Coordinates of C-alpha atoms in Angstrom, one line a residue:
M1 CA 8.9 19.0 -36.3
D2 CA 8.6 17.3 -32.5
W3 CA 7.6 19.5 -29.8
V4 CA 7.8 17.1 -26.8
I5 CA 11.2 17.4 -27.5
V6 CA 11.4 21.3 -28.0
E7 CA 9.4 21.3 -24.6
Y8 CA 12.2 19.2 -22.8
F9 CA 14.4 21.1 -24.6
L10 CA 13.2 25.0 -22.9
L11 CA 12.8 23.0 -19.5
G12 CA 16.7 21.8 -20.2
I13 CA 17.8 26.0 -20.7
V14 CA 15.2 27.4 -17.3
L15 CA 16.8 23.7 -15.1
G16 CA 20.8 24.1 -16.8
G17 CA 20.8 28.3 -15.2
V18 CA 19.4 27.8 -12.5
G19 CA 21.9 25.1 -11.8
G20 CA 24.5 27.2 -12.9
V21 CA 23.3 29.8 -9.9
F22 CA 23.8 26.9 -7.3
G23 CA 26.6 24.5 -8.9
I24 CA 23.9 21.5 -8.9
G25 CA 23.9 21.0 -12.3
G26 CA 20.4 21.5 -12.5
G27 CA 19.2 18.2 -11.6
L28 CA 18.5 19.2 -8.3
L29 CA 14.8 20.4 -10.1
A30 CA 15.1 18.0 -13.5
I31 CA 14.5 14.9 -10.6
P32 CA 10.9 15.9 -9.0
A33 CA 10.2 17.9 -12.9
L34 CA 10.3 14.2 -14.3
V35 CA 8.5 13.1 -11.1
W36 CA 5.7 15.0 -12.3
L37 CA 5.8 13.8 -15.2
G38 CA 5.3 10.3 -13.7
M39 CA 8.5 8.8 -14.0
P40 CA 9.2 6.6 -11.5
Q41 CA 12.8 8.4 -9.2
A42 CA 14.9 6.2 -10.6
M43 CA 14.8 6.6 -14.4
A44 CA 14.2 10.0 -13.5
Q45 CA 17.1 10.3 -11.9
G46 CA 19.0 8.3 -14.3
T47 CA 18.0 10.8 -17.0
A48 CA 19.1 13.9 -15.3
L49 CA 21.8 12.6 -14.4
V50 CA 22.2 13.4 -18.5
M51 CA 21.6 16.9 -18.7
I52 CA 23.9 16.8 -15.1
A53 CA 27.3 15.4 -16.1
P54 CA 28.0 18.3 -19.5
N55 CA 26.0 20.7 -16.8
V56 CA 28.4 20.4 -13.7
L57 CA 31.4 20.4 -16.0
L58 CA 31.1 23.5 -17.8
G59 CA 29.7 24.8 -14.6
F60 CA 33.2 24.4 -13.3
I61 CA 34.4 26.1 -16.0
R62 CA 33.0 28.7 -15.7
Y63 CA 33.5 29.2 -12.1
K64 CA 37.2 27.7 -12.1
Q65 CA 37.2 31.2 -14.3
R66 CA 35.8 33.5 -12.1
N67 CA 37.6 31.8 -9.6
P68 CA 40.9 31.2 -7.5
I69 CA 40.4 27.0 -7.6
E70 CA 42.6 24.1 -6.7
L71 CA 42.5 21.9 -9.3
E72 CA 44.6 20.2 -6.6
T73 CA 42.6 19.9 -4.1
G74 CA 39.2 19.0 -6.6
A75 CA 41.2 15.8 -8.1
V76 CA 41.3 14.5 -4.4
L77 CA 37.0 15.8 -3.9
G78 CA 37.0 13.6 -7.0
C79 CA 38.3 10.8 -7.3
C80 CA 37.4 9.8 -3.8
A81 CA 33.7 10.5 -5.0
L82 CA 34.8 8.5 -8.6
V83 CA 34.1 4.5 -6.9
T84 CA 31.5 5.4 -4.3
S85 CA 28.8 6.6 -6.7
Y86 CA 28.9 4.2 -9.2
C87 CA 28.3 1.4 -5.9
A88 CA 26.6 3.3 -4.5
A89 CA 24.5 4.4 -8.1
R90 CA 24.3 -0.2 -8.7
L91 CA 22.8 -0.9 -5.2
V92 CA 19.9 1.8 -5.4
I93 CA 18.4 1.7 -8.8
G94 CA 16.5 -1.5 -7.7
L95 CA 14.8 -0.9 -4.8
P96 CA 10.8 0.8 -5.0
S97 CA 10.0 4.2 -6.3
A98 CA 8.5 5.8 -3.0
T99 CA 11.1 4.9 -1.0
L100 CA 13.6 6.2 -3.5
Q101 CA 11.5 9.4 -3.5
G102 CA 10.5 9.9 0.3
I103 CA 14.4 9.8 1.2
F104 CA 15.5 12.1 -1.7
A105 CA 13.0 14.6 0.0
V106 CA 14.5 14.0 3.6
F107 CA 18.0 13.7 2.2
L108 CA 17.0 18.4 1.4
V109 CA 15.8 19.3 5.0
V110 CA 19.1 17.9 5.9
L111 CA 21.4 19.7 2.8
A112 CA 18.8 23.1 4.0
F113 CA 19.5 22.8 7.4
L114 CA 23.6 22.7 6.7
V115 CA 23.7 25.1 4.3
F116 CA 21.6 27.7 6.3
N117 CA 24.1 27.5 9.0
S118 CA 27.3 27.4 6.7
G119 CA 27.0 31.0 6.7
R120 CA 27.7 31.7 10.4
G121 CA 31.0 30.0 9.4
L122 CA 31.8 33.2 7.1
S123 CA 30.8 35.7 9.4
A124 CA 32.4 34.5 12.0
E125 CA 35.9 36.2 13.2
S126 CA 37.6 32.5 13.5
Q127 CA 35.5 28.4 13.2
S128 CA 35.4 26.2 16.4
V129 CA 36.6 23.4 13.8
V130 CA 38.4 23.2 10.5
L131 CA 39.3 20.1 9.4
P132 CA 43.6 19.7 8.5
P133 CA 43.3 18.5 4.6
V134 CA 43.2 15.5 5.4
W135 CA 40.3 14.8 5.7
L136 CA 39.5 15.9 2.4
P137 CA 39.3 12.1 0.5
A138 CA 36.7 11.4 3.7
L139 CA 35.3 14.1 2.7
G140 CA 34.9 13.1 -1.0
V141 CA 34.3 8.9 -0.3
V142 CA 30.6 10.8 0.9
S143 CA 30.5 13.2 -1.5
G144 CA 30.3 10.4 -4.1
I145 CA 27.6 8.2 -1.8
C146 CA 24.8 10.9 -2.4
A147 CA 25.5 10.9 -5.3
G148 CA 25.2 8.0 -6.7
V149 CA 22.4 7.3 -4.2
F150 CA 20.0 11.0 -4.8
T151 CA 22.6 11.6 -8.4
V152 CA 22.0 15.3 -7.0
G153 CA 23.9 15.4 -3.4
G154 CA 27.6 14.9 -3.8
G155 CA 28.0 18.7 -5.0
L156 CA 25.5 19.7 -2.3
V157 CA 26.8 18.2 0.4
V158 CA 30.3 19.3 -0.1
V159 CA 29.3 23.1 0.3
P160 CA 28.1 23.2 2.9
A161 CA 30.7 20.8 4.0
L162 CA 34.3 23.2 3.3
I163 CA 32.4 26.5 4.2
R164 CA 31.6 25.2 7.2
W165 CA 34.2 22.3 8.2
F166 CA 37.8 23.1 5.5
G167 CA 38.0 27.2 6.0
V168 CA 36.6 27.9 2.4
K169 CA 34.9 31.5 3.4
K170 CA 33.3 32.3 -0.1
Q171 CA 29.8 30.9 -1.1
T172 CA 31.2 30.3 -5.0
I173 CA 34.3 28.5 -4.4
A174 CA 33.1 26.6 -2.1
Q175 CA 29.9 25.6 -5.4
G176 CA 33.2 25.4 -7.7
L177 CA 35.0 22.6 -6.1
G178 CA 31.7 21.2 -5.4
L179 CA 31.5 21.3 -8.5
A180 CA 34.8 19.3 -9.6
T181 CA 33.5 17.5 -7.5
V182 CA 30.6 15.5 -9.1
V183 CA 32.2 16.2 -12.3
P184 CA 34.1 12.6 -12.7
G185 CA 31.2 10.5 -10.3
S186 CA 28.2 12.2 -12.8
F187 CA 30.0 9.7 -15.4
A188 CA 30.0 7.2 -13.6
S189 CA 26.6 7.0 -12.0
L190 CA 25.8 8.0 -15.2
Y191 CA 26.9 4.5 -16.8
A192 CA 25.0 2.2 -14.0
Y193 CA 21.4 4.4 -14.8
S194 CA 22.4 3.3 -18.5
A195 CA 23.6 -0.1 -18.0
A196 CA 20.1 -0.8 -15.4
G197 CA 17.7 0.6 -18.4
K198 CA 17.0 3.5 -15.6
V199 CA 17.8 6.3 -18.6
D200 CA 15.3 7.6 -21.0
W201 CA 17.3 8.8 -23.4
H202 CA 15.0 10.4 -25.9
I203 CA 13.9 12.7 -23.2
G204 CA 17.8 13.2 -21.1
V205 CA 19.6 14.1 -24.3
P206 CA 17.3 17.3 -25.8
L207 CA 17.4 18.8 -20.8
A208 CA 21.4 18.2 -22.0
C209 CA 21.9 20.7 -24.5
G210 CA 18.9 23.5 -23.2
G211 CA 21.2 23.4 -19.5
I212 CA 24.3 24.0 -21.9
L213 CA 22.7 26.8 -23.7
S214 CA 22.2 28.2 -20.2
V215 CA 24.5 27.2 -18.0
S216 CA 27.3 29.2 -18.0
Y217 CA 24.8 32.7 -17.5
G218 CA 23.7 30.6 -14.3
V219 CA 27.7 31.0 -13.2
A220 CA 27.6 34.8 -14.1
L221 CA 24.4 35.9 -11.2
A222 CA 26.4 33.8 -9.0
H223 CA 29.0 36.0 -8.9
A224 CA 26.3 38.8 -8.7
L225 CA 24.7 38.4 -5.8
P226 CA 25.4 38.6 -2.3
E227 CA 26.2 35.8 -0.5
R228 CA 23.4 36.2 1.5
L229 CA 20.9 36.1 -0.4
L230 CA 22.9 33.0 -2.4
R231 CA 22.7 30.6 0.6
L232 CA 19.3 32.0 1.9
A233 CA 17.8 31.2 -2.7
F234 CA 19.9 28.1 -2.0
C235 CA 18.3 26.4 0.9
G236 CA 14.7 27.7 0.2
L237 CA 14.9 25.7 -3.7
L238 CA 15.6 22.7 -1.4
C239 CA 13.3 23.0 1.3
T240 CA 10.9 23.9 -2.3
T241 CA 12.3 20.6 -3.9
A242 CA 11.5 18.8 -0.9
V243 CA 7.4 19.8 -0.3
M244 CA 6.9 19.1 -4.3
L245 CA 8.6 16.0 -3.5
W246 CA 6.6 14.9 -0.7

């Protein structure tokens, strides 16, 4: 038996569960974990996409079963993110690993700040800014760029933006829409990284298989946790990952 495959399969189970809880597909932790194991940043991002792509699809299905998620909104966000994620992935694949790693760490810290402050919109009687749906394509474009550059950034951008600026009141609904946004872009980015030879399928496939087994349980846990605890845990996860990368 190839114990390396077993180890990555078990790691995939852990990452898939975490990804289900926070609606991120597990890639947020898979990338720094692979970097710690000596894999270059671009290769780690491409390999993590093997797990992210099917996990975000399954995660979206599970969130849709538990929440009144508007498919039209998810389709608009996902389609707009599709093209930009592929183009962005092609542009950043050749960047030096250290540069990409540092940008990724800063990106996570900024997102943690946005997620933390998005909670104020949930408790306030009225929000100072609620954008009309016509701005949803712009959010999809920004999400696609982040997904292409960081492979995990798309959904993380969408969640706080939907809560803070588009009037989504429930964290789990925002996370479900975030997953809907990144599903098409994840597969497009995976194709781009694979075409550039930046995917280790020997590691990515067992990660994906493990994640598929546990992501549904993570989604169930997300719906059992209080909104505030879920949001604070999400912020803590982002900051911890940024520290790991630095």
